[in-house]
mmCIF file of N, CA and C in Angstrom:
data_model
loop_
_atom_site.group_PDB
_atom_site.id
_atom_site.type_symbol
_atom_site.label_atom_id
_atom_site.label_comp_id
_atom_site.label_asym_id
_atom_site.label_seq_id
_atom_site.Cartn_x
_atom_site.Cartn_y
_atom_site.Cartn_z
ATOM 1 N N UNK A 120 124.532 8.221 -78.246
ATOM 2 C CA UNK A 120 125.663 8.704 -77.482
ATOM 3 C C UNK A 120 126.153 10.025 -78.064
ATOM 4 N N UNK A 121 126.529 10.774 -77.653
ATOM 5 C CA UNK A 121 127.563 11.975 -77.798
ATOM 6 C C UNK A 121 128.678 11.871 -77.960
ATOM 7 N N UNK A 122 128.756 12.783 -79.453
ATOM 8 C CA UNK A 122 130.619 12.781 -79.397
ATOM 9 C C UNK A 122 131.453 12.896 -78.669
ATOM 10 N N UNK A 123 130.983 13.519 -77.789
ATOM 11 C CA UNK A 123 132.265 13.116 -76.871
ATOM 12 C C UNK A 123 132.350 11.915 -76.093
ATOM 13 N N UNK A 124 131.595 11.030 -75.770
ATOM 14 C CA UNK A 124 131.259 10.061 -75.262
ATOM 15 C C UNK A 124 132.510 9.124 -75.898
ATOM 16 N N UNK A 125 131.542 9.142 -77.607
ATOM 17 C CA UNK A 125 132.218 8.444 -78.418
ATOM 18 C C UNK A 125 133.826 8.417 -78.853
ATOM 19 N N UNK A 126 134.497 9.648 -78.279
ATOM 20 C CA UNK A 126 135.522 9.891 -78.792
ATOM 21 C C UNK A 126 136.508 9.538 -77.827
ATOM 22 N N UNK A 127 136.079 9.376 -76.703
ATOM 23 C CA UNK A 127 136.714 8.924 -75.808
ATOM 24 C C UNK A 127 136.747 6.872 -75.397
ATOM 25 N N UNK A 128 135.750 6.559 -75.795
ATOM 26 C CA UNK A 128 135.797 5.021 -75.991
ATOM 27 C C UNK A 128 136.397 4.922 -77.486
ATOM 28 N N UNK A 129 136.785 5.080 -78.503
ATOM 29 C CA UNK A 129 137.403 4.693 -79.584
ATOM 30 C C UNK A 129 138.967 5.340 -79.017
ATOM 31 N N UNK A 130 139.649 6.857 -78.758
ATOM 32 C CA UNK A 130 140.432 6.837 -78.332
ATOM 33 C C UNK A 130 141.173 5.718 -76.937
ATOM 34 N N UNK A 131 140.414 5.121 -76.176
ATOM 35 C CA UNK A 131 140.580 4.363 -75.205
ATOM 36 C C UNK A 131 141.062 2.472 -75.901
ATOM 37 N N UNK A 132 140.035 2.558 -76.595
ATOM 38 C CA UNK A 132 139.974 1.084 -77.676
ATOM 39 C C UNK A 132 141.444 1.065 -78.644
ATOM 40 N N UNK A 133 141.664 2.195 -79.232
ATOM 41 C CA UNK A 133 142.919 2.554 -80.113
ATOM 42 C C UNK A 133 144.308 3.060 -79.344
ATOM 43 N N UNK A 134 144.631 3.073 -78.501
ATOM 44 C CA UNK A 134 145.185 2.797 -77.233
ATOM 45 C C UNK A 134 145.488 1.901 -76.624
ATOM 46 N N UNK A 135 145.001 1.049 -76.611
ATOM 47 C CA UNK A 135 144.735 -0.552 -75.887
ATOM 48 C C UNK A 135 145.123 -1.502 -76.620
ATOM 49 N N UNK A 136 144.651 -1.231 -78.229
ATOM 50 C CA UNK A 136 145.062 -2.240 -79.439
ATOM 51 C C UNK A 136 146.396 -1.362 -80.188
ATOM 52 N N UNK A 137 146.883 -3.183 -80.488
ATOM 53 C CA UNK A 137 148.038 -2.778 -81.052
ATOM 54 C C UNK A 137 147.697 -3.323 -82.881
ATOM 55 N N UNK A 138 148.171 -2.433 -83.332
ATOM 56 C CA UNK A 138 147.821 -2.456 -85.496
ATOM 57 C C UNK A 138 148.815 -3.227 -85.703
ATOM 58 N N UNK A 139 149.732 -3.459 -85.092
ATOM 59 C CA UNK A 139 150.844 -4.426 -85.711
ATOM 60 C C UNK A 139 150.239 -6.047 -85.203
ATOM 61 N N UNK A 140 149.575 -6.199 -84.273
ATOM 62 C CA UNK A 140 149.427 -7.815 -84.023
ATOM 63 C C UNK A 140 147.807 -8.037 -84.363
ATOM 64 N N UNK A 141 146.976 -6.902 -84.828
ATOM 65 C CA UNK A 141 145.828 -7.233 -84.639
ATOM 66 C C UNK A 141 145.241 -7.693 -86.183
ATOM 67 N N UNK A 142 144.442 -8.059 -86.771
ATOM 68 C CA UNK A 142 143.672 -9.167 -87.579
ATOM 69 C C UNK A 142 142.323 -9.041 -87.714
ATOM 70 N N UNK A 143 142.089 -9.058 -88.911
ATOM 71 C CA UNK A 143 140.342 -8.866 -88.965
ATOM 72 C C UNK A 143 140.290 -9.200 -90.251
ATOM 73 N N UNK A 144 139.206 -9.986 -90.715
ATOM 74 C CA UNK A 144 139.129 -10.291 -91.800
ATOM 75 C C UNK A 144 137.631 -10.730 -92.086
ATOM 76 N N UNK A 145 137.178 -10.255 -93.406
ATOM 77 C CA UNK A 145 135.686 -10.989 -93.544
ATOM 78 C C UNK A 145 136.072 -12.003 -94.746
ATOM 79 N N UNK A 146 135.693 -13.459 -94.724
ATOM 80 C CA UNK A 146 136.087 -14.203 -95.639
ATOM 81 C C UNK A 146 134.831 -14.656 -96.557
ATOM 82 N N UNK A 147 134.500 -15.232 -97.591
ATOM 83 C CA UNK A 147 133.300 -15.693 -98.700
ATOM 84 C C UNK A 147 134.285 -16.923 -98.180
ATOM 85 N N UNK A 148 133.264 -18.578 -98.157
ATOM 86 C CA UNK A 148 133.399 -19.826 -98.318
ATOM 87 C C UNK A 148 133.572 -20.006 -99.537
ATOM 88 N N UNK A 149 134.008 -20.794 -100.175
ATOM 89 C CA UNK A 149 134.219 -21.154 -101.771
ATOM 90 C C UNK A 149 132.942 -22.369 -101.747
ATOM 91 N N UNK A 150 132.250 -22.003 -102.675
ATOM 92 C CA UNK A 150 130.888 -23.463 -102.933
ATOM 93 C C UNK A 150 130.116 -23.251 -101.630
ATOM 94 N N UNK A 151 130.186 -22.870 -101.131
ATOM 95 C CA UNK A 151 129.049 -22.201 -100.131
ATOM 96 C C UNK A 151 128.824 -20.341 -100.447
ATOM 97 N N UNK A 152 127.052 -20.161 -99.666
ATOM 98 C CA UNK A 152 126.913 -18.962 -99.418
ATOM 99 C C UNK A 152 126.755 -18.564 -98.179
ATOM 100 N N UNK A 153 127.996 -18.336 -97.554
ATOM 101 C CA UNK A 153 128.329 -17.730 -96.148
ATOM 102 C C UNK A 153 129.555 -17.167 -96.156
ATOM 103 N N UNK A 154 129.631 -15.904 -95.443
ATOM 104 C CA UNK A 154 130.394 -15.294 -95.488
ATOM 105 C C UNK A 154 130.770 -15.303 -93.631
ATOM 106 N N UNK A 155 132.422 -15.554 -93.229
ATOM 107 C CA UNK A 155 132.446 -15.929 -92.055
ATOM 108 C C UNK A 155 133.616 -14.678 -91.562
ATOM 109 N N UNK A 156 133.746 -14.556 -90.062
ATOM 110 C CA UNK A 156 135.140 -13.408 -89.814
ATOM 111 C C UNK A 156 135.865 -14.067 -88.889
ATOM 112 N N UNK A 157 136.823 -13.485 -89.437
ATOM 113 C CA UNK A 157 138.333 -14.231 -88.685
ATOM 114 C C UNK A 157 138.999 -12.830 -87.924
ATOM 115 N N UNK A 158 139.471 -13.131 -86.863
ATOM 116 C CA UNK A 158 140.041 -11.938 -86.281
ATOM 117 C C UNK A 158 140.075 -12.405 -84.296
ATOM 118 N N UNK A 159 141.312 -11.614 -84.364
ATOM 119 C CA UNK A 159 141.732 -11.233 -82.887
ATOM 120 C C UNK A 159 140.962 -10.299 -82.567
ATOM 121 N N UNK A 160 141.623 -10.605 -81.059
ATOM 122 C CA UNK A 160 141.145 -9.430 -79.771
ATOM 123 C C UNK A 160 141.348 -8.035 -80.208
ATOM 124 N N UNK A 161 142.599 -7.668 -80.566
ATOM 125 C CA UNK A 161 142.854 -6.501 -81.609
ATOM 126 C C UNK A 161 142.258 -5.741 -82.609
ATOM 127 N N UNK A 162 141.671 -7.129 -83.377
ATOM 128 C CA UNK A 162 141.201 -6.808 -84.479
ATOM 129 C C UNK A 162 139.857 -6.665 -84.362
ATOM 130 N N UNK A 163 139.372 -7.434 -83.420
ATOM 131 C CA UNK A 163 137.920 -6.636 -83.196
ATOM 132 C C UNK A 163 137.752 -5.536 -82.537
ATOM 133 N N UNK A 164 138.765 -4.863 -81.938
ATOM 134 C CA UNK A 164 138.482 -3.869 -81.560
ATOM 135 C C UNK A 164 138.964 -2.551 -82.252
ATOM 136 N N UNK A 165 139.576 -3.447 -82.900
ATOM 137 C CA UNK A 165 140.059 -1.956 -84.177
ATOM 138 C C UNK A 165 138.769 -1.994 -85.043
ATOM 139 N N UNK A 166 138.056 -2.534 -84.872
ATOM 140 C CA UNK A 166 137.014 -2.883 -86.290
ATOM 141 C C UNK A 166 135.788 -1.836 -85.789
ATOM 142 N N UNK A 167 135.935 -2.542 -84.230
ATOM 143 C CA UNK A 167 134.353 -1.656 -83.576
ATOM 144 C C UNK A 167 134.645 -0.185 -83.444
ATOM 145 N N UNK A 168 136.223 0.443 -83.452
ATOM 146 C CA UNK A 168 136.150 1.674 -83.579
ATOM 147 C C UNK A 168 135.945 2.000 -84.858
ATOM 148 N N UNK A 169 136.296 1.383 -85.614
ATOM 149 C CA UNK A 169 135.607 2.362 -87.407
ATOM 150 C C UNK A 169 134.528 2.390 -87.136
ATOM 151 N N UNK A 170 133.856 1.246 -86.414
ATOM 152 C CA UNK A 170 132.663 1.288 -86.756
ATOM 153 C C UNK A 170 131.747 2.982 -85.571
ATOM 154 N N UNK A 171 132.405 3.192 -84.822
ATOM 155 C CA UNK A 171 132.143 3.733 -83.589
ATOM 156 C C UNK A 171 132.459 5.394 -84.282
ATOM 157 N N UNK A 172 133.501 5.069 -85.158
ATOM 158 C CA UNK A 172 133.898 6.382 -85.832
ATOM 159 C C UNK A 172 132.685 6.496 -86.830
ATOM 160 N N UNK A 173 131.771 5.874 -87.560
ATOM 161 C CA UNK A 173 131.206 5.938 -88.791
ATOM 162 C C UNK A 173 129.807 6.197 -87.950
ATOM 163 N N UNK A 174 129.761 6.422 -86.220
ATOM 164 C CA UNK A 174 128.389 6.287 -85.862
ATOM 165 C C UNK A 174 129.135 7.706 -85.591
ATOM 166 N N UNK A 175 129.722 8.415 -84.996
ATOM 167 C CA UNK A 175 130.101 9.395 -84.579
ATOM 168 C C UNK A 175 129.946 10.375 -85.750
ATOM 169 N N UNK A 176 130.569 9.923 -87.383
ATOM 170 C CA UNK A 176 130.555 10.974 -88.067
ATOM 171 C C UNK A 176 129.187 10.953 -89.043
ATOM 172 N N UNK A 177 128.214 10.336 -88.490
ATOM 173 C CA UNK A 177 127.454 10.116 -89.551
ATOM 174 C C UNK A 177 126.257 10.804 -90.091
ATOM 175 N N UNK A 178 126.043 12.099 -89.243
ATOM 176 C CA UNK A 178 125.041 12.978 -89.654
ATOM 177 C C UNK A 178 126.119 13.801 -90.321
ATOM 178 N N UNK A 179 126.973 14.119 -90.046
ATOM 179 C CA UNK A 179 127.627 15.105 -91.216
ATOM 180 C C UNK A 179 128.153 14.153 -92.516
ATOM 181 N N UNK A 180 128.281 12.852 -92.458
ATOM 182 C CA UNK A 180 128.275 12.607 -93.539
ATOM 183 C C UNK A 180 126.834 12.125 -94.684
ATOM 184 N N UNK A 181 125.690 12.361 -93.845
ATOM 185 C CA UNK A 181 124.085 12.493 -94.357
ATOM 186 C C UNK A 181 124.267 13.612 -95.154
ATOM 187 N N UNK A 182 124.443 14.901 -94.021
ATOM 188 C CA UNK A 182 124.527 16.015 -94.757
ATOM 189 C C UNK A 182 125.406 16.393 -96.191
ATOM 190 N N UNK A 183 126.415 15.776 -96.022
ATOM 191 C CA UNK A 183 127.316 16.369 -97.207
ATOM 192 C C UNK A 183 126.805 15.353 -98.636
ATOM 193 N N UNK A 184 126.380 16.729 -99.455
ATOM 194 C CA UNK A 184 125.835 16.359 -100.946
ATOM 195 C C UNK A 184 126.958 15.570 -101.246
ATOM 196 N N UNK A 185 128.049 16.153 -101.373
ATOM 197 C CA UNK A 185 128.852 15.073 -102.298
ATOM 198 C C UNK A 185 130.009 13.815 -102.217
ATOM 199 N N UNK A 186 130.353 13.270 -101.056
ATOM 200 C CA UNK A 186 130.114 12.575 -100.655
ATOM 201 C C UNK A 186 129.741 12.141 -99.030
ATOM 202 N N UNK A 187 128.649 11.221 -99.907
ATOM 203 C CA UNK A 187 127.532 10.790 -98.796
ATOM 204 C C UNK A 187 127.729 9.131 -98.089
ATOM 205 N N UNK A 188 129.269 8.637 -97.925
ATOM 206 C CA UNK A 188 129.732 7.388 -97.186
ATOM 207 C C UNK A 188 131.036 7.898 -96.686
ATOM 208 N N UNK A 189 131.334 7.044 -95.971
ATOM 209 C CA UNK A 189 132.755 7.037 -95.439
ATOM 210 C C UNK A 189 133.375 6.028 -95.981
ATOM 211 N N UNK A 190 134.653 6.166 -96.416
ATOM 212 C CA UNK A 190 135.835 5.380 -96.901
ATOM 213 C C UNK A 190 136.129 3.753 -95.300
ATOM 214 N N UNK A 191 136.647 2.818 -96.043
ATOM 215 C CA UNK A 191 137.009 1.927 -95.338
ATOM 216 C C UNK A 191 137.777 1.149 -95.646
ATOM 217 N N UNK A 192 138.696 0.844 -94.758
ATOM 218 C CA UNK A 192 139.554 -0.780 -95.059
ATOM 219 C C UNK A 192 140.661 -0.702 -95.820
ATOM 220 N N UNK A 193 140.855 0.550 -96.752
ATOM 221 C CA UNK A 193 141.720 0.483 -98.243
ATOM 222 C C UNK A 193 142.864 0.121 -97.477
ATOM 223 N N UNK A 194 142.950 1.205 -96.790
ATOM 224 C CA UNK A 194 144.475 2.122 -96.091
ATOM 225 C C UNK A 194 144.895 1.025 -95.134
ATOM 226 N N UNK A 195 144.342 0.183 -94.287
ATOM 227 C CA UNK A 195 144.648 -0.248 -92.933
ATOM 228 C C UNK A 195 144.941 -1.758 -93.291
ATOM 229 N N UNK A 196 146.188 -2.009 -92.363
ATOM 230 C CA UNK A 196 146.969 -3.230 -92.889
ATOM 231 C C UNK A 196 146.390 -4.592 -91.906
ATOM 232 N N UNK A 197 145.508 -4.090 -91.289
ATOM 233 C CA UNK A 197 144.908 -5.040 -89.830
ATOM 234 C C UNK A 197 143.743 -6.146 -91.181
ATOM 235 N N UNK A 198 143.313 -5.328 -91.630
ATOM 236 C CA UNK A 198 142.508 -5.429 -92.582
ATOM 237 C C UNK A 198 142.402 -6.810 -93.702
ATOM 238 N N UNK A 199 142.474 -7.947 -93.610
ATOM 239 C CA UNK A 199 142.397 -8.566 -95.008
ATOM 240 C C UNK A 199 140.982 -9.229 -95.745
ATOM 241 N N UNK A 200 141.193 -10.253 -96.197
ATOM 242 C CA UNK A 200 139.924 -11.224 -97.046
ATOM 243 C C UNK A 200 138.983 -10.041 -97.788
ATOM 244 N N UNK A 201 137.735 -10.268 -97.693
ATOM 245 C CA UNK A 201 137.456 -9.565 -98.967
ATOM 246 C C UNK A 201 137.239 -8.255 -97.870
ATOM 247 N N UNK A 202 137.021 -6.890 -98.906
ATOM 248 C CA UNK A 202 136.933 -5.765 -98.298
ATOM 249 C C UNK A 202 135.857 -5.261 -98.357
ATOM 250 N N UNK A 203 135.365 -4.344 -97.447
ATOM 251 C CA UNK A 203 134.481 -3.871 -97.029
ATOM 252 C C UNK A 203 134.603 -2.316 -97.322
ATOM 253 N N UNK A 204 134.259 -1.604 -98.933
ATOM 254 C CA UNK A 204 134.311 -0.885 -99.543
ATOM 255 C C UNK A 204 134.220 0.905 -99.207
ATOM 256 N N UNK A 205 132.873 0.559 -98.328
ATOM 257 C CA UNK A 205 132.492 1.902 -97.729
ATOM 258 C C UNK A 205 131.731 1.741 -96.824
ATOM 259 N N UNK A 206 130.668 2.606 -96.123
ATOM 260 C CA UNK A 206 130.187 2.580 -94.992
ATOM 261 C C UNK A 206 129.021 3.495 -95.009
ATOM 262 N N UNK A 207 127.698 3.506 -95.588
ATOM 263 C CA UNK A 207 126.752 4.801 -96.230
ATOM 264 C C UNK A 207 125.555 4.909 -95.195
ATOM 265 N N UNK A 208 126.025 5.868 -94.045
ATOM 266 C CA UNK A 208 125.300 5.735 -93.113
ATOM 267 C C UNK A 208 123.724 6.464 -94.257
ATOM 268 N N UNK A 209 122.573 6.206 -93.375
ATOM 269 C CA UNK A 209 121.383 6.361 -93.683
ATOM 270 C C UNK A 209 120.443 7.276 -92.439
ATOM 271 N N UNK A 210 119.676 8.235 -92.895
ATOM 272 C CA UNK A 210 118.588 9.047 -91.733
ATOM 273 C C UNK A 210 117.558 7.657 -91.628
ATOM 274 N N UNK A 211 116.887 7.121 -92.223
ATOM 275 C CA UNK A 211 115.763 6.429 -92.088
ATOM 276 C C UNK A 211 115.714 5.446 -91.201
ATOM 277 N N UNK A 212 114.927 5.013 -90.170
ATOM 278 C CA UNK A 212 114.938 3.942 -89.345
ATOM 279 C C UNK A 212 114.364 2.920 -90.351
ATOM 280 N N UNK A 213 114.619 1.499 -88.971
ATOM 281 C CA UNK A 213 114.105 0.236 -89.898
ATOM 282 C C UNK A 213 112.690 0.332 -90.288
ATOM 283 N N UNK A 214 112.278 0.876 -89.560
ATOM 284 C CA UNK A 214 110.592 0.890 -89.501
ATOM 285 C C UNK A 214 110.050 1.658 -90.681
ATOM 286 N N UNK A 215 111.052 2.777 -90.851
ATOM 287 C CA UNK A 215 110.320 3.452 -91.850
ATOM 288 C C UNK A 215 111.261 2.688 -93.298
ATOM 289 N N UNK A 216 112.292 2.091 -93.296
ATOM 290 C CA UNK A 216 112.938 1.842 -94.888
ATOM 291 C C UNK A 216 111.621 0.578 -94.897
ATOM 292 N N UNK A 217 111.582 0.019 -94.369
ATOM 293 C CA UNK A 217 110.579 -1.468 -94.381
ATOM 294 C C UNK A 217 109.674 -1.334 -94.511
ATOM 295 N N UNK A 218 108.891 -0.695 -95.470
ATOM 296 C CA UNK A 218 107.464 -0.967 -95.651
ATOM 297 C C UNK A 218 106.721 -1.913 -96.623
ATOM 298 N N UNK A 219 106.793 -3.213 -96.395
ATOM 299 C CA UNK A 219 106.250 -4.089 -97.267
ATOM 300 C C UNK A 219 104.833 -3.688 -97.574
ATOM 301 N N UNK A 220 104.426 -3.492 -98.857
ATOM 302 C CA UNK A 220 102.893 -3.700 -99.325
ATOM 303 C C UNK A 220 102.454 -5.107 -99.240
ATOM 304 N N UNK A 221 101.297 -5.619 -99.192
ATOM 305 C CA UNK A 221 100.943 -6.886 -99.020
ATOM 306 C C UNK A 221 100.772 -7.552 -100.478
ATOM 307 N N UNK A 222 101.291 -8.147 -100.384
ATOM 308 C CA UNK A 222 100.934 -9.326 -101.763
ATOM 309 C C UNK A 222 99.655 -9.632 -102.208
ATOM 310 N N UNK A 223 99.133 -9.200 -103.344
ATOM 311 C CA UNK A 223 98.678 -9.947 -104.305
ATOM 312 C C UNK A 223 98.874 -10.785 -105.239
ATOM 313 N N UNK A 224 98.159 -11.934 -105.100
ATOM 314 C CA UNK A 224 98.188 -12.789 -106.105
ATOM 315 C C UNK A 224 97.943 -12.120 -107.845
ATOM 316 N N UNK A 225 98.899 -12.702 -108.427
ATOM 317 C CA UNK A 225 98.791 -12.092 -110.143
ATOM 318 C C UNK A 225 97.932 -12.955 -110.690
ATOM 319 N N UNK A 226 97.570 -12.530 -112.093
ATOM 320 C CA UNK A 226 97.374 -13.993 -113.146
ATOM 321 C C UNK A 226 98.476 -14.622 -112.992
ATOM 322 N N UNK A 227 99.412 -13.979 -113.444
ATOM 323 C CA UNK A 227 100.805 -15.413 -113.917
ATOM 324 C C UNK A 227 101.004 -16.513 -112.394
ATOM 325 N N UNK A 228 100.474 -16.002 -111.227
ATOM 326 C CA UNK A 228 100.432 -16.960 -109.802
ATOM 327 C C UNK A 228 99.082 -17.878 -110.007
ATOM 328 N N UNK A 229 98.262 -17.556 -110.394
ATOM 329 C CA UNK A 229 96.996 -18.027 -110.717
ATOM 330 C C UNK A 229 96.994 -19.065 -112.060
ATOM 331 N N UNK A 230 98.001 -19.118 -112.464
ATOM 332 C CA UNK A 230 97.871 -19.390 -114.010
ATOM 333 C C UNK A 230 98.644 -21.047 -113.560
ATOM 334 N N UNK A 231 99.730 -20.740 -112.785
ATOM 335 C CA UNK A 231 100.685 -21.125 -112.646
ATOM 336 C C UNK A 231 100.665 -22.186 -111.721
ATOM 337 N N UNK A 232 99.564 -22.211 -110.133
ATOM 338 C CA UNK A 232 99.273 -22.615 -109.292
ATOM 339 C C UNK A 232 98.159 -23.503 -109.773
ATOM 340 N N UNK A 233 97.440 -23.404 -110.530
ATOM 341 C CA UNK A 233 96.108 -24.180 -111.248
ATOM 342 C C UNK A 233 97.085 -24.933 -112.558
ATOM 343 N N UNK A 234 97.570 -24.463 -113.562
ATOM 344 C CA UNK A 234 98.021 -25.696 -114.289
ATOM 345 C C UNK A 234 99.072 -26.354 -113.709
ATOM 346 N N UNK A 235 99.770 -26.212 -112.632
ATOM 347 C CA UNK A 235 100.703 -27.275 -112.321
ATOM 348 C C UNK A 235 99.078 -28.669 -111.940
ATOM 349 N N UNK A 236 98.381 -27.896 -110.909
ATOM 350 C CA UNK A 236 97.536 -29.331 -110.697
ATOM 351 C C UNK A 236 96.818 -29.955 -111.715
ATOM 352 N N UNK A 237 96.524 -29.070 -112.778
ATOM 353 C CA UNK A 237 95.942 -29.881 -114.172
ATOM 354 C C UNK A 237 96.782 -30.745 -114.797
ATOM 355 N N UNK A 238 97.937 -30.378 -114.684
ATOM 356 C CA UNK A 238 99.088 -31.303 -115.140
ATOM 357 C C UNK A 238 99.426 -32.357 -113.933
ATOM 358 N N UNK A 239 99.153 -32.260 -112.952
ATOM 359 C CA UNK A 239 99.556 -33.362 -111.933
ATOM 360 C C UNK A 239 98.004 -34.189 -112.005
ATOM 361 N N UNK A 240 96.579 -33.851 -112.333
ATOM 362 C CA UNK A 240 95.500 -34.173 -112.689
ATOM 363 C C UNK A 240 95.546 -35.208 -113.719
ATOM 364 N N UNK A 241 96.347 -34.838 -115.155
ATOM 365 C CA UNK A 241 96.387 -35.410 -116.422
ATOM 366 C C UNK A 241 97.476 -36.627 -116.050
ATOM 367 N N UNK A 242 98.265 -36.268 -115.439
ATOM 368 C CA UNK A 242 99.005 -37.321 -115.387
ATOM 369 C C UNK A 242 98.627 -38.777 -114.438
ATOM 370 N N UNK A 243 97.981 -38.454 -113.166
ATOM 371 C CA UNK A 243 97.084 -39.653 -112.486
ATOM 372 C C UNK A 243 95.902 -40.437 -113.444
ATOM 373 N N UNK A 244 95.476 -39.189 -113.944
ATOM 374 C CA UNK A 244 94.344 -39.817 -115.044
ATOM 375 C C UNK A 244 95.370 -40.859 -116.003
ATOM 376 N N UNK A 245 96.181 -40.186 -116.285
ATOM 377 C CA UNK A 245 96.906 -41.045 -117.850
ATOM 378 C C UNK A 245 96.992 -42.186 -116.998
ATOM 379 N N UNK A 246 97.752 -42.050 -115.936
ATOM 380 C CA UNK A 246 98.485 -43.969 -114.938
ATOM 381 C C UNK A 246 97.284 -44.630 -114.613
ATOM 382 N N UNK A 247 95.907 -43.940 -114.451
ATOM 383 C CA UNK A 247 94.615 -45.132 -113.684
ATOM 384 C C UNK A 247 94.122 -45.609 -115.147
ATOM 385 N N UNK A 248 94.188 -44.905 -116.383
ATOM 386 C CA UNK A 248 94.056 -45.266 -117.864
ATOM 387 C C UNK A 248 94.716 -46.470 -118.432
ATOM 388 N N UNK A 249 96.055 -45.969 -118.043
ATOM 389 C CA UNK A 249 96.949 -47.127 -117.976
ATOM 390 C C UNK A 249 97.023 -48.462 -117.746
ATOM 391 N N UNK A 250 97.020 -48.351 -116.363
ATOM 392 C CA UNK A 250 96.850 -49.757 -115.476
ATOM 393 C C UNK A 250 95.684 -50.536 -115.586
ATOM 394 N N UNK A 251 93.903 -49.976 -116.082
ATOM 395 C CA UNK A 251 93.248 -50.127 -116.369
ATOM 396 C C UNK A 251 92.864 -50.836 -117.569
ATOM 397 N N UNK A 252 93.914 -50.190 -119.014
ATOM 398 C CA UNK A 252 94.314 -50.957 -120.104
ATOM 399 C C UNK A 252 94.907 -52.127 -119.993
ATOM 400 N N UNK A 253 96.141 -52.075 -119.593
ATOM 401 C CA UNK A 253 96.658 -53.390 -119.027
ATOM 402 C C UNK A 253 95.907 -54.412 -118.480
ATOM 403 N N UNK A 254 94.700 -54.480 -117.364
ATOM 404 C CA UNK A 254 94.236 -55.581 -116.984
ATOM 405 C C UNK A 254 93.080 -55.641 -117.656
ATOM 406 N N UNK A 255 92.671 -54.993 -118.594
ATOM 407 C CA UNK A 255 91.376 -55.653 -119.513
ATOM 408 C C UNK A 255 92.578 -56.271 -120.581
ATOM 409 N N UNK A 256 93.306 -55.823 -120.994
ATOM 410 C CA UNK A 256 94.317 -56.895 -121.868
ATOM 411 C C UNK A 256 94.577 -57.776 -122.053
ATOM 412 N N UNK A 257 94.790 -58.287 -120.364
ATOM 413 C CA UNK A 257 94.885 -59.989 -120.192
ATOM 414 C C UNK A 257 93.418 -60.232 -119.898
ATOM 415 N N UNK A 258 92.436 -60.023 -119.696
ATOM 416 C CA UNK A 258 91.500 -60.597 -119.264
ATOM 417 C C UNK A 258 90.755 -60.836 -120.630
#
């Protein structure tokens, strides 16, 4: 989209919402790992304009050497639970940050994958040894 596009749906969104009733929050579960969001009609739409602002400013903030994110959350009272620090837009698509090399197996996978079964080996051997002792015992 084009800035101006953009500047006119976040002005329209920030307009519409009110900062005094609106709510947004990202929360951490305690003893769980999930992180869940709480928030109004307000508050999501105050949220999608930062976010709408951070797509709008984000080749000039690529460009600038020194700083290279946008600020978030400090200032704004809509805002609670844990915070969401900064915002570091990136040039690279997914395609290109994602380049998995393919896995090879190591020694230490090789080492590791073979003595667990020598050890699951030794131990059937020890129980048919076992049980084997036992009934020549009584017999």
């Amino acid at each position: 989209m084009k800035k101006e596009d953009l500047n006119k749906i976040i002005e329209q969104l920030e307009n519409q919402s009110s900062k005094d009733t609106a709510t947004f929050g990202l929360y951490f579960q305690d003893n769980e790992d999930e992180m869940h969001i709480k928030a109004n009609k307000d508050g999501f739409e105050l949220f999608a304009c930062e976010l709408l602002k951070a797509s709008r400013d984000s080749e000039d903030v690529i460009k600038n050497k020194e700083k290279n994110y946008i600020d978030f959350g400090f200032k704004e009272k809509w805002i609670e639970g844990e915070l969401i620090g900064y915002i570091k837009p990136i040039s690279e698509s997914r395609t290109d940050k994602i380049k998995d090399k393919p896995y090879k197996e190591s020694f230490k996978d090789s080492v590791f994958k073979y003595g667990c079964l020598v050890i699951i080996g030794v131990i059937i051997f020890s129980i048919i040894i076992g049980i084997y002792s036992i009934f020549t015992w009584f017999l």
